[in-house]
Short mmCIF file of N, CA and C in Angstrom, two decimals:
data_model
loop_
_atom_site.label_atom_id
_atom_site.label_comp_id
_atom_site.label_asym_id
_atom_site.label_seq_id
_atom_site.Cartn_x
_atom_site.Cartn_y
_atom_site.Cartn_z
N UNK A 1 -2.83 18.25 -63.72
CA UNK A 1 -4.21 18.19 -63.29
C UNK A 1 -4.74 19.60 -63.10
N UNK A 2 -5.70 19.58 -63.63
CA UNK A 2 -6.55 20.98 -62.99
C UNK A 2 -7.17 21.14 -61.81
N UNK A 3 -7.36 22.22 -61.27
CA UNK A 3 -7.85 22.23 -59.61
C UNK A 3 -8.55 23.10 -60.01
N UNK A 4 -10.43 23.39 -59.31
CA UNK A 4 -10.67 24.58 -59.30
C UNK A 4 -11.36 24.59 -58.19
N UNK A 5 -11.71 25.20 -57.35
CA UNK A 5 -11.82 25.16 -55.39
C UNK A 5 -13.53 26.00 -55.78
N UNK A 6 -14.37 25.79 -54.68
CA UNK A 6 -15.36 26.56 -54.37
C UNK A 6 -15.94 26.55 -53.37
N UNK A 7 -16.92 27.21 -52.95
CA UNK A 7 -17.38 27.10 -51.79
C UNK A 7 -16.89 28.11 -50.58
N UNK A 8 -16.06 29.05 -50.72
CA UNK A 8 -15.70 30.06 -50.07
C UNK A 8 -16.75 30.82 -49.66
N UNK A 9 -16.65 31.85 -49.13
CA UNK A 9 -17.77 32.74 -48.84
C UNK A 9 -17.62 33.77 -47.36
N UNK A 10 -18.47 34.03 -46.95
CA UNK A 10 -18.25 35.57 -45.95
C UNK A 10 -19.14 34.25 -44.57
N UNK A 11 -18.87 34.41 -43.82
CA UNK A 11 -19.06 33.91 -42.34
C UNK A 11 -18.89 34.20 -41.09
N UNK A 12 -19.70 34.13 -40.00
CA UNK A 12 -19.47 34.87 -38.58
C UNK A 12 -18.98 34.02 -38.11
N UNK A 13 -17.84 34.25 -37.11
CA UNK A 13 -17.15 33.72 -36.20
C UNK A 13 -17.98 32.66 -35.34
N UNK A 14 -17.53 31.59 -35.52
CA UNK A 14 -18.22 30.33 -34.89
C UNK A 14 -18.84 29.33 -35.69
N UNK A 15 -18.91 30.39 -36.96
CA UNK A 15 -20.04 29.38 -38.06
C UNK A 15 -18.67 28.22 -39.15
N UNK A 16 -19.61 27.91 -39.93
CA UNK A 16 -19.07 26.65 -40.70
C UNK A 16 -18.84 26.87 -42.63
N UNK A 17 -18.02 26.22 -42.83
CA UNK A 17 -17.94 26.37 -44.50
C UNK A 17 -18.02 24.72 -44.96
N UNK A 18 -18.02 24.38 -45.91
CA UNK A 18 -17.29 23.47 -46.51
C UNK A 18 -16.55 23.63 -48.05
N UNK A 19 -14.97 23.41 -48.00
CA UNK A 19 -14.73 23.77 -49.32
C UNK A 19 -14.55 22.84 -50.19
N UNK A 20 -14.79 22.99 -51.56
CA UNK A 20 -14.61 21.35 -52.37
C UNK A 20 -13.80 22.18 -53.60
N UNK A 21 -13.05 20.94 -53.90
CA UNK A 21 -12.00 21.40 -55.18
C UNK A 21 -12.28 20.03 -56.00
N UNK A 22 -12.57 20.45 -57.40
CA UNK A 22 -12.50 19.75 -58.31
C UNK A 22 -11.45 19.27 -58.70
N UNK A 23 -11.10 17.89 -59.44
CA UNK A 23 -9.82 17.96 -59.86
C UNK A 23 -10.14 17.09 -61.56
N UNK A 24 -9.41 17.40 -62.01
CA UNK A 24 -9.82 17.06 -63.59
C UNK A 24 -8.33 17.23 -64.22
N UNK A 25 -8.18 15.91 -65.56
CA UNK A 25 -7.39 15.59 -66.33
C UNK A 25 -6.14 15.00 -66.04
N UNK A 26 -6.15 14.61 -65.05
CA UNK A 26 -5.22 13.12 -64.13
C UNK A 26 -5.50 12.40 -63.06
N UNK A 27 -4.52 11.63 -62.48
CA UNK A 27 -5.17 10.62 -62.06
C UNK A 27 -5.57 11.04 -60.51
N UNK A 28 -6.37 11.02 -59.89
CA UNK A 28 -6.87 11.74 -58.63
C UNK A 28 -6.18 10.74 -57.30
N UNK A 29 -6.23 9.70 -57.36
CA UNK A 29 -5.91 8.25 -56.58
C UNK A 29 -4.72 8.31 -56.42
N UNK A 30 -4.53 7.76 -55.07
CA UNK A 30 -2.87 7.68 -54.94
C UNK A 30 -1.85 8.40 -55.09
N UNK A 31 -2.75 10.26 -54.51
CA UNK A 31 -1.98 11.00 -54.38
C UNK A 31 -2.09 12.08 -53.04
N UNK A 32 -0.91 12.89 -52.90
CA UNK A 32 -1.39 14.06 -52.05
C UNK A 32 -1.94 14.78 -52.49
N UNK A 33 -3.35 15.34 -51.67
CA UNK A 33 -3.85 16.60 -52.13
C UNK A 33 -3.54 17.59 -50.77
N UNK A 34 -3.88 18.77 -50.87
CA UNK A 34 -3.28 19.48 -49.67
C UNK A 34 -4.41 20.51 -49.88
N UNK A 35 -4.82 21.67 -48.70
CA UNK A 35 -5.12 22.93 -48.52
C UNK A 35 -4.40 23.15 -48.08
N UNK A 36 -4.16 24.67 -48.95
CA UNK A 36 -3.42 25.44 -48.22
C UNK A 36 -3.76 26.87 -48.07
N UNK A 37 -3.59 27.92 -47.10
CA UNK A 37 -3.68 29.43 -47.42
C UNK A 37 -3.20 30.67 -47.37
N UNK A 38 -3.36 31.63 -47.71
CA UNK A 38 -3.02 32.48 -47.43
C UNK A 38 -3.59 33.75 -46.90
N UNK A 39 -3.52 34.29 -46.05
CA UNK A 39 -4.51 35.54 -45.14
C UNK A 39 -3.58 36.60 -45.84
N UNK A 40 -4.17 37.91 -45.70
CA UNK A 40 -3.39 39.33 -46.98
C UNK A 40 -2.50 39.38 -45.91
N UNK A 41 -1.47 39.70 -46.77
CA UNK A 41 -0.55 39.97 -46.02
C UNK A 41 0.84 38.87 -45.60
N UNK A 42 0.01 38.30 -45.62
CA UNK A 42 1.22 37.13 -45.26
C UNK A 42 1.79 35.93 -46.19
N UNK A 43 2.29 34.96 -45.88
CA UNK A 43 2.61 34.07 -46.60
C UNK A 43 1.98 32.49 -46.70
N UNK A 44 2.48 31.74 -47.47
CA UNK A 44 1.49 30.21 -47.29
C UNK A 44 0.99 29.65 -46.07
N UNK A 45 0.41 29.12 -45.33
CA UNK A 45 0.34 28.52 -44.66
C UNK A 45 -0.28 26.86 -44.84
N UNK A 46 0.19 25.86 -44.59
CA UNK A 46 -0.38 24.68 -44.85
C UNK A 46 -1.22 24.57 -43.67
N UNK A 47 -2.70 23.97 -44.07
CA UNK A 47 -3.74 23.47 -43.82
C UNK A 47 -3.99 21.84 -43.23
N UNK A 48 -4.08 21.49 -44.15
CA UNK A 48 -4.39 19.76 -44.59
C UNK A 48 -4.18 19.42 -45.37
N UNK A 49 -3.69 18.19 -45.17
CA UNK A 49 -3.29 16.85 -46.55
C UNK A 49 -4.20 15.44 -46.24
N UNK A 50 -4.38 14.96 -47.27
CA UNK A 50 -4.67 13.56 -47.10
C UNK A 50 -4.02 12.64 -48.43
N UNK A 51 -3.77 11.77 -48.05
CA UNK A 51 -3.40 10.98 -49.21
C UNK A 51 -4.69 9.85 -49.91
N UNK A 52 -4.46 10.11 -50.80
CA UNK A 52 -5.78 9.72 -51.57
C UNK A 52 -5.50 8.48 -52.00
N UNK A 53 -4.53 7.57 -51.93
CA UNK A 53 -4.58 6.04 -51.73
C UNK A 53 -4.85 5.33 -50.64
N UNK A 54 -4.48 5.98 -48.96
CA UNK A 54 -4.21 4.76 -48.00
C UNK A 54 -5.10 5.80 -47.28
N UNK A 55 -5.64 7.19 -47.40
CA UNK A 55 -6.65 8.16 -46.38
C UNK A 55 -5.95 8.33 -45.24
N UNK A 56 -4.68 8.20 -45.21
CA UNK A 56 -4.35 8.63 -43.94
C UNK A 56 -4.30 10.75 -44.33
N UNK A 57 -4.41 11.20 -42.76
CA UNK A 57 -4.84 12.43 -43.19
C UNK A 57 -4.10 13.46 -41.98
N UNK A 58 -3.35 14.30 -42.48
CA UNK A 58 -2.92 15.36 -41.34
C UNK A 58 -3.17 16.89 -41.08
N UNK A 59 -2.89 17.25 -40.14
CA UNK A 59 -3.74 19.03 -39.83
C UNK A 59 -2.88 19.65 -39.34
N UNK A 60 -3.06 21.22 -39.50
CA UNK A 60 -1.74 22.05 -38.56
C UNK A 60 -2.67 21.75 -37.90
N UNK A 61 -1.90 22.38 -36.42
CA UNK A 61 -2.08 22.84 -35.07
C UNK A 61 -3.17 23.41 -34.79
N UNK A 62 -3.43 24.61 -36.51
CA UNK A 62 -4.14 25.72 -35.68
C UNK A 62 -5.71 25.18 -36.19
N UNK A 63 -5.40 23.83 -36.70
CA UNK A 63 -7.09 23.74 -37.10
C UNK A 63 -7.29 22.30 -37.10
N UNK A 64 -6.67 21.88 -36.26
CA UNK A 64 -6.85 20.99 -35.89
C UNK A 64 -7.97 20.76 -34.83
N UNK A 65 -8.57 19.76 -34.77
CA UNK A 65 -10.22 19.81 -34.60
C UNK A 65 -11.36 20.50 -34.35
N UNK A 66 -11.43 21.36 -35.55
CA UNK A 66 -11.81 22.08 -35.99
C UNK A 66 -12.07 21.91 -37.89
N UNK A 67 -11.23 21.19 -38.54
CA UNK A 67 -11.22 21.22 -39.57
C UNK A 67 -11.17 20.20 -40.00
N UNK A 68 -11.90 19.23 -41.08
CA UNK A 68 -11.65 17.81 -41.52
C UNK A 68 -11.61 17.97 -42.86
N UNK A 69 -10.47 17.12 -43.42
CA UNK A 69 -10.02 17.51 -45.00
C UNK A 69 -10.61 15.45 -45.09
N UNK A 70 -11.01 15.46 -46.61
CA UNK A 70 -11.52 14.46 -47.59
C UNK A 70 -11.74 14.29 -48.45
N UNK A 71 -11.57 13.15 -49.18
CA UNK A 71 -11.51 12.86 -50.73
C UNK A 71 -12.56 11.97 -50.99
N UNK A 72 -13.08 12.26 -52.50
CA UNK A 72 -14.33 11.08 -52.78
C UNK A 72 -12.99 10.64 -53.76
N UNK A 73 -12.41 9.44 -54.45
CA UNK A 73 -11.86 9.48 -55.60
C UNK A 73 -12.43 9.12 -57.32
N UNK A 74 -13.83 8.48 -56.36
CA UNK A 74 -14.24 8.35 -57.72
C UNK A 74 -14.87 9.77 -58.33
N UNK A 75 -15.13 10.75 -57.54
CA UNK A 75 -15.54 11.63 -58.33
C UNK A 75 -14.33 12.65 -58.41
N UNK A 76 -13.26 12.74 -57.45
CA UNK A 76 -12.08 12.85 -58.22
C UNK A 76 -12.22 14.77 -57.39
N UNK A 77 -12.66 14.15 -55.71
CA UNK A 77 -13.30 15.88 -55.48
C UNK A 77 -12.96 15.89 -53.87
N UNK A 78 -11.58 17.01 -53.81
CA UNK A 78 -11.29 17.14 -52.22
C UNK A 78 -12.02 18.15 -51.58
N UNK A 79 -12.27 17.82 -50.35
CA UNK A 79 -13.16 18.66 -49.52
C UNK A 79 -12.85 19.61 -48.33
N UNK A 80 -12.89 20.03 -47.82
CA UNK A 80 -11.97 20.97 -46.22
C UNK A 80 -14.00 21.39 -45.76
N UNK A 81 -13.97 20.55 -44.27
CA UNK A 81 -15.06 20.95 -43.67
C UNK A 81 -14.22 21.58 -43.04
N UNK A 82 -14.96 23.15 -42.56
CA UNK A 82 -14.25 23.89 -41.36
C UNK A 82 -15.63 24.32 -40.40
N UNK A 83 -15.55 23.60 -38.93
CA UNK A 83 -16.36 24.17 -38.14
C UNK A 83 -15.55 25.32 -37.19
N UNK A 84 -16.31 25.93 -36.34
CA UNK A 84 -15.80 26.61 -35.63
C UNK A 84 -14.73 28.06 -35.94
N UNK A 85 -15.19 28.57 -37.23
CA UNK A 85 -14.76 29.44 -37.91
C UNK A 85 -14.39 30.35 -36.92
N UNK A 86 -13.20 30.88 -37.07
CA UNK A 86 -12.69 32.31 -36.57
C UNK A 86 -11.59 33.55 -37.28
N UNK A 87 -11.29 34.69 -36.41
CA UNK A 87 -11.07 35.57 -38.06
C UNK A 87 -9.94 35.36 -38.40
N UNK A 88 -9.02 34.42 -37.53
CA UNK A 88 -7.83 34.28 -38.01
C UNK A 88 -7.89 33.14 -39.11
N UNK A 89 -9.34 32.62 -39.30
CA UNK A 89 -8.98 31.56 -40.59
C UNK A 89 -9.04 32.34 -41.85
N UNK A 90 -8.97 34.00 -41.95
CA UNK A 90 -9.74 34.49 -43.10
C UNK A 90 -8.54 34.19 -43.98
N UNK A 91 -8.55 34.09 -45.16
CA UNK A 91 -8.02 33.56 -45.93
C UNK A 91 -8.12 33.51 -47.41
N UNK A 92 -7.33 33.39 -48.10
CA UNK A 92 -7.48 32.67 -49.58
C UNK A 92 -7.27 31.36 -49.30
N UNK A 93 -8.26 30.21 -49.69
CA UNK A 93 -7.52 28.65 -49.50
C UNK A 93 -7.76 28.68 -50.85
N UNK A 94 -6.69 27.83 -50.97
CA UNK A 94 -6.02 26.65 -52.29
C UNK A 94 -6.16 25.32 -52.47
N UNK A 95 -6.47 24.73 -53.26
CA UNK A 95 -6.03 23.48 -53.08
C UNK A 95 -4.84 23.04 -54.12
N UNK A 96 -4.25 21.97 -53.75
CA UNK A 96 -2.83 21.76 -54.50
C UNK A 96 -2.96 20.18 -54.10
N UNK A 97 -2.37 19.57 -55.25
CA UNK A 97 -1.67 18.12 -55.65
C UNK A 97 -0.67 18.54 -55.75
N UNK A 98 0.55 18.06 -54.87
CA UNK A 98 1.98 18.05 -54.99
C UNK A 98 2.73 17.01 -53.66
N UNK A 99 3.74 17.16 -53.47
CA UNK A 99 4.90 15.92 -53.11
C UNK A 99 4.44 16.24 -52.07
N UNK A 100 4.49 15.55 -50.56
CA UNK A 100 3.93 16.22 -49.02
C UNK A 100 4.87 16.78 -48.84
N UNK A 101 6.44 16.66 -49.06
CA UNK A 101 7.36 17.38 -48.39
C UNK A 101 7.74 18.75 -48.76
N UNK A 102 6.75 18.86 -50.00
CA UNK A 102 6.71 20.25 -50.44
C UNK A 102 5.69 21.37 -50.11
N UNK A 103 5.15 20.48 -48.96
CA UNK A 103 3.86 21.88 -48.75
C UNK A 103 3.59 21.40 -46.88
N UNK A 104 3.67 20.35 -46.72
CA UNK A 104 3.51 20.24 -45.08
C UNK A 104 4.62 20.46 -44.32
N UNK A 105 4.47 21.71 -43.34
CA UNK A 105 5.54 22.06 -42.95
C UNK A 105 5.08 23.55 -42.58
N UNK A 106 6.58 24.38 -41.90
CA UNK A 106 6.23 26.07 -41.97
C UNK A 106 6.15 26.96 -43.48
N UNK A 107 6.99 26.39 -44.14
CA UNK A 107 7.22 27.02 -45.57
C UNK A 107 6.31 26.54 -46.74
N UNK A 108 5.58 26.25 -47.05
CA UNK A 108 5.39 25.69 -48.20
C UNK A 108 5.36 25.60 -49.27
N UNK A 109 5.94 25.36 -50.53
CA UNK A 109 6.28 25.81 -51.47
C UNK A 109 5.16 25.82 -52.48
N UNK A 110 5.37 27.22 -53.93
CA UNK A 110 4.21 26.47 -54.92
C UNK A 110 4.49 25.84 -55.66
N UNK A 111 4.59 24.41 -55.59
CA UNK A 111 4.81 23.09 -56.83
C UNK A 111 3.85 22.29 -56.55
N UNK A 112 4.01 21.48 -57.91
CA UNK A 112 2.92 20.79 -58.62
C UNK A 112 1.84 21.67 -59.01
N UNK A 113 0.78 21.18 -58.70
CA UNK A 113 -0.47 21.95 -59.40
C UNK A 113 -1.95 22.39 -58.11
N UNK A 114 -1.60 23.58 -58.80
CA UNK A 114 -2.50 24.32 -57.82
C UNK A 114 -3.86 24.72 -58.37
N UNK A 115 -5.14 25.24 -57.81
CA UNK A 115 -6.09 25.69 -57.88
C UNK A 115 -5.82 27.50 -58.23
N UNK A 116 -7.11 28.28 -58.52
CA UNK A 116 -6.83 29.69 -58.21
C UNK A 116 -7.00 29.93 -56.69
N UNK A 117 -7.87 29.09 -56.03
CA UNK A 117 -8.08 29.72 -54.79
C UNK A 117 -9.69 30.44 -54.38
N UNK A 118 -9.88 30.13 -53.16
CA UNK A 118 -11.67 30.69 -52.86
C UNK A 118 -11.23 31.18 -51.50
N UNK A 119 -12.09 32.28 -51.30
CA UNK A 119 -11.63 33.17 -50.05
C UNK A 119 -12.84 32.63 -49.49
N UNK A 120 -12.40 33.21 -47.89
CA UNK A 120 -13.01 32.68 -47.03
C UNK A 120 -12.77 34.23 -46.06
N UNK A 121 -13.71 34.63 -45.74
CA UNK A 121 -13.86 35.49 -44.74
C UNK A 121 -14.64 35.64 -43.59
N UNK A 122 -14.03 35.40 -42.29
CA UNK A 122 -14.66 35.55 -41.15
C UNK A 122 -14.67 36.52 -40.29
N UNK A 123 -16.06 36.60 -40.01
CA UNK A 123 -15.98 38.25 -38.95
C UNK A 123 -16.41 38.03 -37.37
N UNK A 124 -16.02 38.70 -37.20
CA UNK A 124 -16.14 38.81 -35.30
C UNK A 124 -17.35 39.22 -34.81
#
């Protein structure tokens, strides 16, 4: 499947994004999709998943209500609302279709199929 993410952009601390990732040339339904990111410097961090058959849906810690991840499937298009922006969300996010046990967690790996990624930068 192809992923391509948008909606990134430059933002003040407190404010809001929403990111949407396209997904094109498989089947969108009845799968995991995930955000995930990375801030310079560091390594993956997982975001959110939802599963796109039954909508059940999970969050780290650190963005947890604060952040709501969603799927349309008929148009085949995951979303990451983030309110309450701060600078530790700055970031590259991703989006990725892959196994949950391969990306929810501390480590997350890159398998299956990923996006390039849309930055997100927040300032103080």
């Amino acid at each position: 499947v192809q992923l391509v993410e948008s909606g990134g952009g430059s933002v003040q601390s407190g404010g809001s994004l929403r990111l949407s990732c396209a997904a094109s040339g498989s089947t969108f339904s009845n799968n995991c999709m995930h955000w995930v990111r990375q801030a310079p410097g560091k390594g993956l961090e997982w975001v959110s998943s939802i599963n796109t058959g039954d909508g059940i849906r999970k969050s780290a810690d650190s963005v947890r209500g604060r952040f709501t991840i969603s799927a349309d499937n008929t148009k085949k298009m995951l979303y990451l609302q983030m309110n309450s922006l701060k600078s530790e969300d700055t970031a590259l996010y991703y989006c990725a279709k892959a196994p949950y046990e391969a990306i929810v967690g501390p480590a997350p790996r890159k398998t299956g199929d990923w996006g390039q990624g849309t930055q997100v930068t927040v300032s103080s």
